[in-house]
Amino acid sequence: GAGVSQSPSNKVTEKGKDVELRCDPISGHTALYWYRQSLGQGLEFLIYFQGNSAPDKSGLPSDRFSAERTGGSVSTLTIQRTQQEDSAVYLCASSPQLRTEAFFGQGTRLTVV
Amino acid sequence: SQQGEEDPQALSIQEGENATMNCSYKTSINNLQWYRQNSGRGLVHLILIRSNEREKHSGRLRVTLDTSKKSSSLLITASRAADTASYFCATANDYKLSFGAGTTVTVRA
């Protein structure tokens, strides 16, 4: 079956522009995570959605970052006024329920020039 | 902040040898999971061990968990070139999956 799909695969943007990253989770998965990974580093938690509950936004690094999940399915991560330090791979994952195995997409590599 | 910390940061072994990496964490957990990442992209789930389990096997993988020491280990036996990757532990408490910085494993032919 289809896995977690992220688009675009790569994105190069100019400093100061807004970007929108998309994640299509596995159908039926109620939990959805966004992580950020800088080159050679671990995964930095950004935000978590679970069903219809309010998302946990505690990992968002600044108010330039926001995310939404429409209809409990597709999620978009928006970064406004991008900065060079936003350059990283943004990974999305979904899981069927709390605390179970997470299925990752291939990520979006964002480069801010 | 990251919950888990892997040790060592990097490991280089000969094909056929065993690879062992460790993970330490700070708070109580519901379960601990290990993931593999190739080429800096998506992670693949390897194995999950619950807080009331002490050891688990899956193929060439063996995971141990010591909740009193807040640590886990991942052993890959009879390593292959295809095992070259970064390995991450992730702790699950409440709902959040928190990842460590990973161990980079290189298997030499």
Short mmCIF file of N, CA, C and O in Angstrom, two decimals, chain A residues 24-80:
data_model
loop_
_atom_site.label_atom_id
_atom_site.label_comp_id
_atom_site.label_asym_id
_atom_site.label_seq_id
_atom_site.Cartn_x
_atom_site.Cartn_y
_atom_site.Cartn_z
N ASP A 24 1.27 13.72 3.05
CA ASP A 24 0.11 12.85 2.94
C ASP A 24 0.38 11.61 3.78
O ASP A 24 1.19 10.76 3.38
N PRO A 25 -0.28 11.45 4.91
CA PRO A 25 0.01 10.30 5.76
C PRO A 25 -0.65 9.03 5.22
O PRO A 25 -1.41 9.09 4.25
N ILE A 26 -0.35 7.93 5.84
CA ILE A 26 -0.99 6.68 5.48
C ILE A 26 -2.47 6.76 5.90
O ILE A 26 -2.77 7.21 7.01
N SER A 27 -3.34 6.32 5.01
CA SER A 27 -4.78 6.40 5.28
C SER A 27 -5.13 5.66 6.57
O SER A 27 -4.70 4.53 6.79
N GLY A 28 -5.90 6.35 7.41
CA GLY A 28 -6.33 5.72 8.65
C GLY A 28 -5.43 5.99 9.84
O GLY A 28 -5.80 5.71 10.99
N HIS A 29 -4.24 6.52 9.59
CA HIS A 29 -3.34 6.84 10.70
C HIS A 29 -3.82 8.13 11.37
O HIS A 29 -3.98 9.16 10.74
N THR A 30 -3.98 8.04 12.69
CA THR A 30 -4.50 9.18 13.41
C THR A 30 -3.40 10.13 13.89
O THR A 30 -3.66 11.29 14.13
N ALA A 31 -2.20 9.61 14.05
CA ALA A 31 -1.10 10.44 14.57
C ALA A 31 -0.21 10.90 13.42
O ALA A 31 0.10 10.11 12.51
N LEU A 32 0.21 12.15 13.48
CA LEU A 32 1.09 12.69 12.45
C LEU A 32 2.13 13.58 13.11
O LEU A 32 1.80 14.41 13.97
N TYR A 33 3.39 13.38 12.75
CA TYR A 33 4.52 14.13 13.32
C TYR A 33 5.26 14.88 12.22
O TYR A 33 5.38 14.38 11.10
N TRP A 34 5.81 16.03 12.58
CA TRP A 34 6.80 16.72 11.76
C TRP A 34 8.10 16.82 12.57
O TRP A 34 8.08 17.18 13.76
N TYR A 35 9.19 16.51 11.88
CA TYR A 35 10.52 16.64 12.47
C TYR A 35 11.41 17.42 11.51
O TYR A 35 11.14 17.48 10.30
N ARG A 36 12.47 17.96 12.05
CA ARG A 36 13.48 18.64 11.23
C ARG A 36 14.82 18.01 11.52
O ARG A 36 15.14 17.72 12.68
N GLN A 37 15.60 17.79 10.46
CA GLN A 37 16.92 17.19 10.62
C GLN A 37 17.94 18.02 9.86
O GLN A 37 17.90 18.09 8.63
N SER A 38 18.85 18.63 10.59
CA SER A 38 19.95 19.34 9.96
C SER A 38 21.03 18.33 9.61
O SER A 38 21.08 17.23 10.16
N LEU A 39 21.93 18.72 8.71
CA LEU A 39 22.93 17.81 8.17
C LEU A 39 23.72 17.12 9.28
O LEU A 39 24.32 17.77 10.13
N GLY A 40 23.69 15.79 9.28
CA GLY A 40 24.46 15.02 10.24
C GLY A 40 23.94 15.05 11.66
O GLY A 40 24.62 14.59 12.58
N GLN A 41 22.74 15.58 11.84
CA GLN A 41 22.19 15.70 13.18
C GLN A 41 21.03 14.74 13.41
O GLN A 41 20.59 14.05 12.48
N GLY A 42 20.52 14.73 14.64
CA GLY A 42 19.36 13.92 14.96
C GLY A 42 18.08 14.61 14.53
O GLY A 42 18.10 15.64 13.85
N LEU A 43 16.96 14.03 14.93
CA LEU A 43 15.67 14.58 14.55
C LEU A 43 15.16 15.52 15.62
O LEU A 43 15.08 15.14 16.80
N GLU A 44 14.80 16.71 15.20
CA GLU A 44 14.26 17.71 16.11
C GLU A 44 12.75 17.72 15.96
O GLU A 44 12.21 17.98 14.89
N PHE A 45 12.04 17.44 17.06
CA PHE A 45 10.58 17.42 17.03
C PHE A 45 10.04 18.82 16.78
O PHE A 45 10.48 19.79 17.39
N LEU A 46 9.06 18.91 15.88
CA LEU A 46 8.43 20.20 15.58
C LEU A 46 7.00 20.26 16.09
O LEU A 46 6.64 21.13 16.88
N ILE A 47 6.16 19.32 15.63
CA ILE A 47 4.74 19.39 15.96
C ILE A 47 4.12 18.01 15.82
O ILE A 47 4.61 17.17 15.07
N TYR A 48 3.04 17.81 16.56
CA TYR A 48 2.35 16.52 16.58
C TYR A 48 0.85 16.74 16.51
O TYR A 48 0.31 17.59 17.20
N PHE A 49 0.19 15.95 15.66
CA PHE A 49 -1.27 15.95 15.56
C PHE A 49 -1.78 14.56 15.95
O PHE A 49 -1.23 13.55 15.54
N GLN A 50 -2.86 14.53 16.71
CA GLN A 50 -3.49 13.26 17.06
C GLN A 50 -4.99 13.45 16.92
O GLN A 50 -5.62 14.16 17.72
N GLY A 51 -5.57 12.80 15.92
CA GLY A 51 -7.01 12.86 15.72
C GLY A 51 -7.51 14.29 15.68
O GLY A 51 -6.97 15.15 15.00
N ASN A 52 -8.56 14.55 16.46
CA ASN A 52 -9.16 15.89 16.50
C ASN A 52 -8.65 16.72 17.68
O ASN A 52 -9.16 17.82 17.91
N SER A 53 -7.66 16.18 18.39
CA SER A 53 -7.14 16.92 19.55
C SER A 53 -6.30 18.10 19.10
O SER A 53 -5.81 18.14 17.96
N ALA A 54 -6.16 19.07 19.99
CA ALA A 54 -5.31 20.21 19.69
C ALA A 54 -3.87 19.73 19.49
O ALA A 54 -3.38 18.90 20.24
N PRO A 55 -3.20 20.23 18.47
CA PRO A 55 -1.83 19.77 18.20
C PRO A 55 -0.85 20.23 19.27
O PRO A 55 -1.06 21.25 19.92
N ASP A 56 0.19 19.47 19.44
CA ASP A 56 1.30 19.86 20.31
C ASP A 56 2.31 20.63 19.47
O ASP A 56 3.01 20.05 18.66
N LYS A 57 2.35 21.94 19.67
CA LYS A 57 3.22 22.80 18.88
C LYS A 57 4.50 23.16 19.62
O LYS A 57 5.22 24.08 19.21
N SER A 58 4.79 22.43 20.68
CA SER A 58 5.87 22.84 21.58
C SER A 58 7.25 22.85 20.92
O SER A 58 8.16 23.51 21.40
N GLY A 59 7.40 22.13 19.80
CA GLY A 59 8.70 22.07 19.16
C GLY A 59 8.93 23.10 18.07
O GLY A 59 10.04 23.21 17.55
N LEU A 60 7.92 23.85 17.72
CA LEU A 60 8.10 24.84 16.65
C LEU A 60 9.12 25.89 17.11
O LEU A 60 8.95 26.49 18.16
N PRO A 61 10.17 26.14 16.32
CA PRO A 61 11.27 26.99 16.77
C PRO A 61 10.96 28.48 16.85
O PRO A 61 11.63 29.20 17.58
N SER A 62 9.98 28.93 16.09
CA SER A 62 9.62 30.36 16.14
C SER A 62 8.22 30.53 15.59
O SER A 62 7.64 29.59 15.05
N ASP A 63 7.69 31.74 15.72
CA ASP A 63 6.33 31.98 15.21
C ASP A 63 6.30 32.07 13.69
O ASP A 63 5.23 32.27 13.10
N ARG A 64 7.44 31.91 13.06
CA ARG A 64 7.44 31.86 11.58
C ARG A 64 6.97 30.49 11.09
O ARG A 64 6.65 30.33 9.92
N PHE A 65 6.97 29.54 12.00
CA PHE A 65 6.58 28.17 11.65
C PHE A 65 5.13 27.92 12.08
O PHE A 65 4.74 28.26 13.20
N SER A 66 4.36 27.30 11.21
CA SER A 66 3.01 26.90 11.56
C SER A 66 2.67 25.63 10.79
O SER A 66 3.29 25.32 9.77
N ALA A 67 1.70 24.90 11.27
CA ALA A 67 1.29 23.68 10.59
C ALA A 67 -0.18 23.47 10.82
O ALA A 67 -0.74 23.89 11.84
N GLU A 68 -0.80 22.83 9.86
CA GLU A 68 -2.19 22.46 10.02
C GLU A 68 -2.41 21.09 9.42
O GLU A 68 -1.63 20.60 8.59
N ARG A 69 -3.48 20.48 9.87
CA ARG A 69 -3.85 19.17 9.34
C ARG A 69 -5.34 19.22 9.04
O ARG A 69 -6.16 19.38 9.94
N THR A 70 -5.67 19.11 7.77
CA THR A 70 -7.06 19.27 7.35
C THR A 70 -7.76 17.92 7.29
O THR A 70 -7.22 16.95 6.74
N GLY A 71 -8.96 17.88 7.87
CA GLY A 71 -9.77 16.68 7.80
C GLY A 71 -9.10 15.46 8.39
O GLY A 71 -9.43 14.32 8.03
N GLY A 72 -8.15 15.68 9.29
CA GLY A 72 -7.47 14.56 9.92
C GLY A 72 -6.57 13.79 8.98
O GLY A 72 -6.14 12.68 9.29
N SER A 73 -6.25 14.39 7.82
CA SER A 73 -5.43 13.66 6.86
C SER A 73 -4.20 14.48 6.47
O SER A 73 -3.25 14.56 7.23
N VAL A 74 -4.26 15.15 5.34
CA VAL A 74 -3.11 15.88 4.81
C VAL A 74 -2.68 16.98 5.76
O VAL A 74 -3.50 17.66 6.37
N SER A 75 -1.36 17.15 5.86
CA SER A 75 -0.82 18.21 6.70
C SER A 75 0.11 19.10 5.88
O SER A 75 0.79 18.62 4.97
N THR A 76 0.11 20.38 6.21
CA THR A 76 1.06 21.31 5.59
C THR A 76 1.84 22.02 6.67
O THR A 76 1.28 22.43 7.70
N LEU A 77 3.13 22.14 6.45
CA LEU A 77 4.01 22.90 7.33
C LEU A 77 4.42 24.15 6.57
O LEU A 77 4.94 24.04 5.46
N THR A 78 4.13 25.29 7.14
CA THR A 78 4.44 26.55 6.49
C THR A 78 5.54 27.28 7.24
O THR A 78 5.48 27.38 8.48
N ILE A 79 6.53 27.75 6.51
CA ILE A 79 7.60 28.56 7.10
C ILE A 79 7.54 29.92 6.42
O ILE A 79 7.68 30.02 5.19
N GLN A 80 7.31 30.94 7.20
CA GLN A 80 7.24 32.30 6.65
C GLN A 80 8.60 32.99 6.78
O GLN A 80 9.37 32.71 7.71
#
